[in-house]
XYZ file of C-alpha atoms in Angstrom:
562
model
C -0.081 0.245 0.009
C 1.164 3.471 -1.122
C 1.700 5.742 1.788
C 1.068 9.549 0.993
C 3.613 11.723 2.894
C 1.866 14.348 4.766
C -1.620 14.072 3.430
C -3.203 17.016 4.978
C -1.191 19.193 2.923
C -2.488 18.099 -0.324
C -5.988 19.156 0.489
C -6.870 22.554 -1.322
C -6.738 25.730 0.757
C -10.421 26.051 0.261
C -11.286 22.905 2.058
C -8.928 23.338 5.046
C -9.884 24.379 8.551
C -9.317 28.069 9.507
C -6.817 27.053 11.951
C -3.146 27.713 12.817
C -1.138 25.225 10.652
C -3.703 24.303 8.284
C -5.076 27.473 6.773
C -5.376 31.391 7.846
C -6.717 33.363 4.914
C -7.064 36.569 7.120
C -3.616 36.511 8.409
C -0.708 38.260 6.768
C 2.458 36.628 7.855
C 5.701 38.768 7.597
C 8.555 37.546 5.195
C 6.456 34.514 4.611
C 7.541 32.796 0.997
C 3.904 32.309 -0.088
C 0.683 33.900 1.679
C -2.109 31.160 2.776
C -4.619 33.971 0.952
C -2.577 34.019 -2.235
C -2.467 30.187 -2.790
C -6.291 30.106 -1.811
C -7.009 32.335 -4.525
C -4.550 30.629 -6.876
C -6.044 27.445 -6.275
C -9.270 28.712 -6.529
C -9.012 30.717 -10.106
C -7.312 27.463 -11.473
C -10.292 25.220 -10.904
C -13.154 27.829 -11.996
C -14.546 27.317 -15.221
C -13.265 29.812 -17.885
C -16.883 30.955 -18.661
C -20.518 31.186 -17.392
C -23.452 29.805 -19.223
C -25.981 32.290 -20.711
C -28.958 33.507 -18.551
C -32.109 31.980 -19.926
C -34.425 34.034 -22.553
C -36.704 34.749 -19.654
C -34.371 36.536 -17.416
C -33.923 40.198 -17.700
C -30.348 41.033 -17.525
C -28.746 44.374 -16.846
C -25.112 44.937 -16.429
C -23.301 47.499 -13.950
C -19.512 48.638 -12.873
C -18.495 48.968 -9.546
C -15.980 51.935 -8.737
C -13.445 49.837 -6.451
C -13.627 46.784 -5.185
C -16.310 44.486 -4.330
C -17.084 41.845 -1.465
C -19.461 39.354 -0.336
C -19.026 37.771 2.987
C -19.730 33.904 2.183
C -20.001 33.182 6.404
C -18.560 29.863 5.385
C -14.997 30.166 7.336
C -14.821 31.799 10.634
C -12.885 35.171 10.832
C -12.621 35.397 7.281
C -14.051 37.528 4.662
C -14.239 35.942 1.358
C -16.795 35.905 -1.461
C -20.135 33.558 -2.140
C -18.896 31.213 -4.806
C -21.644 30.217 -7.013
C -22.068 28.133 -10.546
C -18.812 26.519 -12.026
C -16.569 28.144 -9.251
C -17.480 31.915 -10.111
C -18.273 34.637 -7.337
C -21.479 36.202 -7.261
C -24.053 38.499 -5.353
C -26.619 36.100 -4.275
C -30.325 36.415 -5.397
C -31.497 36.686 -1.880
C -29.464 39.397 -1.164
C -30.494 41.151 -3.962
C -33.881 40.754 -3.070
C -33.360 42.214 0.140
C -31.977 45.131 -0.852
C -34.641 45.895 -3.633
C -37.412 45.111 -1.088
C -35.966 47.947 0.965
C -35.989 50.457 -1.912
C -39.485 49.818 -2.648
C -42.819 51.160 -1.250
C -44.995 49.025 0.620
C -47.297 48.284 -2.245
C -44.329 47.672 -4.675
C -42.576 45.464 -1.941
C -45.898 43.406 -1.767
C -46.294 43.048 -5.288
C -42.708 42.228 -6.531
C -41.249 40.620 -3.120
C -44.374 39.005 -1.409
C -45.964 38.999 1.725
C -46.679 37.126 4.976
C -50.415 37.024 5.396
C -52.117 37.165 8.914
C -52.316 33.374 9.199
C -48.345 33.168 8.458
C -48.786 31.887 4.973
C -45.942 33.103 2.359
C -47.380 35.100 -0.546
C -44.673 34.940 -3.319
C -44.007 38.225 -5.570
C -44.217 38.254 -8.982
C -40.530 38.602 -9.417
C -37.475 36.280 -9.056
C -33.729 37.557 -8.388
C -31.141 35.584 -10.014
C -28.219 37.494 -8.314
C -25.265 39.246 -9.953
C -22.175 37.396 -11.801
C -19.005 38.889 -13.401
C -19.270 39.412 -17.221
C -15.704 38.024 -17.892
C -12.591 36.735 -16.186
C -11.129 39.823 -14.833
C -12.550 39.080 -11.550
C -9.660 36.447 -11.301
C -7.084 39.497 -11.043
C -6.085 41.348 -7.549
C -8.331 39.120 -5.554
C -6.034 39.597 -2.368
C -6.921 42.302 -0.470
C -5.357 44.238 2.616
C -7.002 46.092 5.360
C -4.916 48.057 8.172
C -6.794 49.396 11.165
C -5.271 52.956 11.941
C -7.971 54.880 14.244
C -6.289 54.542 17.820
C -2.757 54.896 15.993
C -3.643 58.055 14.073
C -5.793 59.939 16.530
C -5.904 58.613 19.928
C -2.827 57.264 21.869
C -0.547 55.454 19.218
C -1.383 52.106 20.337
C -1.773 49.849 16.947
C -4.918 48.103 17.193
C -3.676 45.002 15.272
C -1.399 44.431 12.047
C -2.711 43.968 8.538
C -5.264 41.512 7.753
C -6.139 39.730 4.426
C -9.832 39.598 2.722
C -10.880 38.474 -0.607
C -12.431 40.985 -2.891
C -13.276 41.680 -6.270
C -11.200 44.740 -7.914
C -13.626 47.072 -10.172
C -15.896 44.297 -11.593
C -18.315 44.453 -14.284
C -21.320 42.435 -12.901
C -24.719 41.209 -14.737
C -27.730 41.081 -12.624
C -30.613 38.991 -13.577
C -34.390 39.320 -12.758
C -37.351 37.194 -13.961
C -41.129 36.948 -13.385
C -43.810 34.550 -13.735
C -46.338 37.469 -14.569
C -47.115 38.977 -17.589
C -47.225 42.490 -18.622
C -44.451 43.476 -15.879
C -43.640 47.540 -15.826
C -39.773 46.216 -16.638
C -38.878 49.985 -16.339
C -40.053 50.738 -12.896
C -38.661 47.444 -11.946
C -35.036 48.520 -12.883
C -35.450 51.888 -11.585
C -36.051 50.612 -8.095
C -33.128 48.292 -8.582
C -30.672 50.950 -9.340
C -31.977 53.058 -6.428
C -31.291 50.126 -4.446
C -27.653 49.765 -5.918
C -27.260 53.304 -5.099
C -26.799 51.969 -1.507
C -23.943 49.821 -2.374
C -24.062 45.957 -2.354
C -22.330 43.489 -0.555
C -19.825 44.176 2.682
C -18.177 47.592 3.734
C -19.944 49.563 1.665
C -19.761 52.422 4.160
C -15.878 52.335 3.178
C -16.526 52.516 -0.653
C -16.795 48.634 -1.155
C -19.743 47.656 -3.846
C -20.301 51.053 -4.974
C -21.952 51.554 -8.377
C -20.667 54.232 -10.890
C -23.757 56.254 -10.850
C -25.938 57.008 -7.354
C -29.470 58.016 -7.500
C -31.775 59.798 -4.773
C -29.079 59.347 -1.670
C -26.454 61.760 -2.219
C -25.314 64.230 0.584
C -22.232 65.767 -1.027
C -20.173 65.568 -4.227
C -16.825 67.207 -5.135
C -14.192 66.653 -7.522
C -10.410 66.212 -6.308
C -6.985 65.418 -7.324
C -4.436 63.958 -5.438
C -0.985 62.164 -5.430
C 1.202 60.000 -2.763
C 2.165 56.664 -1.920
C 0.143 53.951 -2.752
C -0.896 50.887 -0.797
C 1.254 48.168 -1.407
C -0.448 44.642 -2.035
C 1.133 41.267 -1.058
C 2.952 41.089 -4.248
C 4.362 44.366 -4.335
C 2.180 46.091 -6.644
C 0.428 49.357 -5.811
C -3.094 50.299 -5.512
C -5.034 53.380 -5.216
C -7.226 52.501 -2.296
C -10.798 54.693 -2.135
C -11.129 53.912 1.525
C -8.482 56.426 2.414
C -11.359 59.127 2.260
C -13.821 57.317 4.850
C -10.423 56.538 7.068
C -9.394 60.358 6.997
C -13.214 61.739 7.522
C -13.749 59.444 10.508
C -10.081 60.460 11.735
C -11.203 64.113 11.737
C -14.653 63.504 13.121
C -12.920 61.711 16.462
C -10.870 64.999 16.454
C -13.667 67.571 16.226
C -16.012 65.911 18.553
C -13.355 64.920 20.900
C -12.672 68.546 21.674
C -16.192 69.239 22.053
C -17.117 66.150 24.636
C -15.945 63.294 26.362
C -14.382 59.941 24.800
C -17.512 57.821 25.479
C -19.764 60.435 23.926
C -17.352 61.054 21.039
C -17.018 57.321 20.022
C -20.990 57.140 20.219
C -21.522 59.963 17.804
C -18.696 58.790 15.201
C -20.125 55.222 15.529
C -23.536 56.628 14.560
C -22.132 58.543 11.686
C -19.533 55.773 10.094
C -20.756 52.561 11.489
C -19.217 50.228 13.907
C -18.590 46.528 14.737
C -18.866 47.155 18.697
C -21.383 45.625 20.752
C -24.178 44.599 18.117
C -22.854 46.533 15.680
C -24.566 49.158 13.526
C -24.659 50.830 9.956
C -23.444 54.090 10.020
C -25.322 57.175 8.295
C -22.565 57.720 6.007
C -21.795 55.561 2.997
C -18.825 56.871 0.456
C -17.893 56.219 -3.075
C -15.103 57.606 -5.213
C -15.402 57.399 -9.138
C -11.728 57.790 -10.592
C -11.557 59.702 -13.929
C -7.834 59.278 -14.099
C -5.572 57.021 -12.046
C -1.822 56.441 -12.363
C -0.027 54.064 -10.447
C 3.590 54.503 -10.684
C 6.922 53.928 -8.587
C 9.508 56.525 -7.032
C 12.550 55.969 -5.208
C 15.299 53.435 -5.559
C 16.579 50.173 -3.975
C 14.904 49.491 -0.717
C 13.403 53.101 -0.602
C 11.208 52.057 -4.069
C 7.717 52.648 -3.425
C 4.382 52.693 -5.424
C 2.694 56.088 -6.327
C -0.677 57.063 -7.214
C -1.879 60.244 -9.373
C -5.736 60.132 -9.442
C -8.474 62.524 -10.340
C -12.105 61.781 -9.638
C -15.337 62.499 -8.028
C -15.784 61.865 -4.451
C -19.285 61.224 -2.919
C -20.823 61.044 0.316
C -24.267 59.163 0.561
C -26.860 58.644 3.309
C -26.984 54.955 4.108
C -29.627 54.888 6.626
C -32.640 56.844 7.302
C -33.003 60.136 9.270
C -35.770 61.477 11.486
C -36.590 64.489 9.278
C -35.060 66.902 6.946
C -33.441 69.292 9.492
C -31.132 66.171 10.275
C -30.713 65.753 7.015
C -29.467 69.277 6.134
C -27.405 69.345 9.139
C -25.306 65.913 8.168
C -24.580 67.482 4.537
C -23.075 70.445 6.243
C -21.246 68.023 8.757
C -19.823 65.876 5.811
C -19.009 68.844 3.590
C -17.179 70.625 6.280
C -15.314 67.647 7.498
C -14.128 66.812 3.801
C -13.049 70.639 3.347
C -11.220 70.494 6.706
C -9.414 67.415 5.428
C -8.268 68.978 2.405
C -7.154 72.296 3.964
C -5.215 71.004 6.938
C -3.693 67.639 5.667
C -4.423 65.157 2.992
C -5.677 61.573 2.664
C -3.682 58.327 2.744
C -0.041 57.545 3.867
C 2.088 60.494 5.408
C -1.061 62.591 4.823
C 0.679 65.011 7.483
C 3.662 66.240 5.243
C 3.476 68.412 2.078
C 4.577 66.199 -0.874
C 8.545 66.485 -0.759
C 8.565 65.955 -4.524
C 6.671 69.231 -5.079
C 8.159 71.543 -2.155
C 11.618 69.790 -1.590
C 12.599 68.528 -4.614
C 16.431 68.634 -3.738
C 15.503 66.463 -0.602
C 15.773 63.456 -3.405
C 19.307 64.452 -4.775
C 21.283 63.478 -1.850
C 20.582 59.639 -2.979
C 18.226 57.277 -1.566
C 15.632 58.535 0.521
C 12.071 57.468 1.220
C 9.094 59.123 -0.312
C 7.277 61.393 2.161
C 3.671 63.145 1.969
C 1.360 63.684 -0.186
C -0.712 66.721 -1.895
C -4.490 66.900 -2.677
C -6.442 69.926 -4.218
C -9.913 70.660 -5.437
C -10.588 70.049 -9.173
C -12.986 71.717 -11.640
C -14.940 74.858 -11.450
C -17.769 73.835 -9.110
C -15.548 72.609 -6.345
C -13.120 75.772 -6.841
C -15.981 77.925 -6.272
C -17.932 75.792 -3.579
C -15.602 73.974 -1.780
C -12.634 76.283 -1.491
C -13.637 78.327 1.332
C -10.380 79.611 2.540
C -8.724 81.979 0.335
C -6.585 83.792 2.713
C -4.840 83.621 5.899
C -7.432 85.163 7.675
C -10.186 82.803 6.988
C -8.506 79.923 8.251
C -9.346 80.374 12.022
C -12.934 81.325 10.881
C -13.186 78.042 8.596
C -12.042 75.828 11.866
C -14.805 77.906 14.002
C -17.326 77.168 11.617
C -16.667 73.432 11.619
C -16.594 73.352 14.967
C -19.843 75.006 15.163
C -21.636 72.591 12.480
C -20.572 69.780 14.629
C -22.125 71.352 17.485
C -25.190 71.689 15.602
C -25.254 68.111 14.860
C -24.803 67.149 18.293
C -27.854 69.085 19.500
C -30.032 67.806 16.877
C -29.134 64.454 18.548
C -30.019 65.397 21.951
C -26.236 65.496 22.937
C -25.180 68.862 24.666
C -21.655 69.989 23.563
C -18.982 70.327 26.523
C -15.761 71.758 25.468
C -14.556 72.012 29.284
C -14.754 68.219 29.331
C -12.750 67.123 25.926
C -11.217 63.746 25.628
C -7.682 63.390 26.429
C -6.558 62.053 23.364
C -3.265 63.420 21.492
C -5.229 65.083 18.868
C -8.306 66.284 20.291
C -9.446 69.528 18.319
C -9.619 71.866 21.663
C -8.158 75.418 22.159
C -5.704 74.102 24.554
C -4.745 71.356 22.757
C -3.940 72.329 19.150
C -2.374 75.696 17.335
C -2.811 76.405 13.802
C 0.034 78.677 12.117
C 0.209 79.941 8.636
C 1.868 82.390 6.025
C 1.472 82.864 2.380
C 4.249 81.403 0.108
C 4.627 82.681 -3.414
C 5.080 79.327 -4.798
C 6.303 75.762 -4.716
C 10.005 76.670 -3.629
C 8.805 79.245 -1.122
C 7.983 76.803 1.558
C 9.721 77.517 5.089
C 8.748 74.919 7.113
C 9.500 71.866 5.055
C 12.906 72.355 5.615
C 12.495 72.143 9.628
C 11.448 68.775 9.160
C 15.200 67.584 8.481
C 17.144 70.309 10.167
C 17.129 73.225 12.594
C 14.807 76.053 12.005
C 17.063 78.129 14.076
C 20.776 78.180 13.358
C 22.954 78.622 16.832
C 24.709 81.787 17.498
C 27.726 81.318 20.173
C 26.626 83.007 23.139
C 23.431 84.686 21.604
C 21.191 82.036 20.590
C 20.930 78.384 20.917
C 20.232 76.102 17.933
C 16.417 75.151 17.621
C 15.285 71.802 15.916
C 12.341 69.629 16.246
C 14.143 66.942 14.044
C 13.485 63.502 15.255
C 11.793 65.156 18.176
C 8.275 64.109 19.837
C 7.038 67.250 17.440
C 8.090 65.237 14.101
C 7.783 61.896 15.442
C 10.000 59.298 13.791
C 9.660 55.336 12.835
C 7.069 53.981 15.198
C 5.908 57.161 16.634
C 2.946 59.783 15.216
C 4.319 63.102 15.473
C 2.744 66.403 16.598
C 2.896 68.589 13.585
C 0.895 68.751 10.284
C 2.664 70.461 7.118
C 0.301 71.683 4.445
C 0.659 73.873 1.359
C -2.583 74.702 0.541
C -3.192 76.020 -3.052
C -4.384 79.262 -3.455
C -7.079 80.005 -5.458
C -9.023 83.387 -5.858
C -12.437 84.556 -7.194
C -12.628 87.265 -9.945
C -15.727 88.300 -11.951
C -16.847 86.708 -14.968
C -16.848 89.759 -17.798
C -19.567 87.988 -19.466
C -21.375 87.611 -15.846
C -20.369 89.893 -13.533
C -22.689 88.660 -10.844
C -21.122 84.862 -11.209
C -17.708 84.717 -9.821
C -15.144 82.583 -11.419
C -12.332 80.791 -9.618
C -8.734 81.355 -10.911
C -5.655 79.267 -9.391
C -2.529 80.910 -8.596
C 1.435 80.091 -8.202
C 1.043 80.907 -4.376
C -0.017 78.488 -1.227
C -1.185 78.654 2.134
C 1.689 77.142 4.380
C 0.095 75.849 7.404
C 1.241 74.124 10.715
C -1.355 72.254 12.694
C 0.829 71.782 15.881
C -0.268 69.503 19.099
C 2.153 70.935 21.684
C 3.599 68.916 24.463
C 5.569 69.393 27.582
C 9.050 68.562 25.812
C 11.762 71.452 25.648
C 11.752 71.007 21.866
C 7.921 71.901 21.902
C 8.248 74.716 24.165
C 11.231 76.215 22.321
C 9.332 76.030 19.157
C 6.032 77.630 19.965
C 8.369 80.583 21.405
C 10.037 80.656 18.358
C 7.275 81.069 16.296
C 5.459 83.606 18.426
C 8.760 85.720 18.073
C 8.552 85.089 14.308
C 4.981 86.666 14.005
C 6.047 90.196 13.058
C 8.681 89.208 10.363
C 8.143 89.142 6.558
C 8.500 85.311 6.299
C 6.819 84.570 9.495
C 4.332 82.506 10.649
C 1.053 83.993 12.081
C -1.202 82.304 14.900
C -4.253 81.620 12.922
C -6.088 79.621 15.788
C -7.153 79.656 18.573
C -8.093 83.275 17.138
C -7.680 85.844 19.977
C -10.938 87.490 21.271
C -11.776 90.520 19.371
């Protein structure tokens, strides 16, 4: 009798228990020659049929493209998020899930007609529609299946403690899906059926829709905010080392800023309650947040920057950022307040920082090009700005230094208005103790106007002294590698931003209509969360001493009482 050595290792990963030593798709093992998730995906794709049979002639179909990743949780493996797998090994969106979101988009009468009812005696009365689910239209779904997620909330905002390392899930990248619906009735109003389905689809499908997953290219009826934006920076790196622009950086950015703003207005427990209501949570029984997000890129380049071990993937992207109402609100007053809140948080993020990796720093490729002339250096910073006439008029609310403090006060007031509508009284006298809570006693914003890209002053202070030593007269001043600038494994206390200066001019054809005019100038902004270190105290003293000098920074917030 032939003995098969290590027979358990011959079993495909898909059929192994999710335990250590057998298969753990969700774990990212540093330095591993091959990740379990990579092998799992490769084995799956290898055995899947190359095509699907055509749907029956009785099935009505429509095709839609999703803007980014799409995931459905099969629920078959504990602790692992991976797709439902259907006919011929292809991933699909189940008909039951399709029916569920379709029903929610219906009126009561439509739901009864199309999806069925339960009679008073408990009898099920089926509706006239059958939902066949959604399948990819081609084999492009087999690419880029392994998806990495990095929890960052505590690390970025609160106390510098990482919640966990990266973990893995399996999702489809920008799939085109064909959805099928059929009926056993004659004279079905298919136009109305598909209008309802598109309304349902606008809420997102599958898992993690609030983070930008499962979002269609077009949305109907639930938009709270939309604006065009462009940016560049360091792209996320997938397991195989390739880069990907991940749309969920916008949600992560706004959630972080919501924690900062509300954290300066009330205590930690209430702040968490408010932010979980807005963005969703898995705490306790979990909840779906009020806010969904979608980003539809119109231009995307993935490239590389740096040499040797410093080489990193980069993105250059343009597109439309959309915030969506994902749950019902009590009244129109709350919806208007939520529109103002999400718009102000988005603008706050763009004014003072950016999105994604290294968002606390201005892109050194733009504003400190010579930094990279010395050889091997890491990629530092990102750069974001508004795009298109509508956003340059509406979303650019800071056009001069004097407006920065006014804008910050406006954002805080919008947050307080939202709190009061939720029955919560703001209490700024008892803010959170988080490192980046936005409170006048915890944060300072300084700024100056720069003439052009080469006129940045503070970018040099991140790498050298801001004040040269003068024998017996002036000590050297430096924040380099201090708690202020941070270092490897430590989040700093300083944000540096070069915010593009956009003016408004009159349209000669229509004097009542303002036209945006981009300029070569920037508002150079420093956001500082001082601590008790000597470097911090000396730096604040230096900034105060420079306020009346030509290139000195002015304190913009907290504003002095008028």
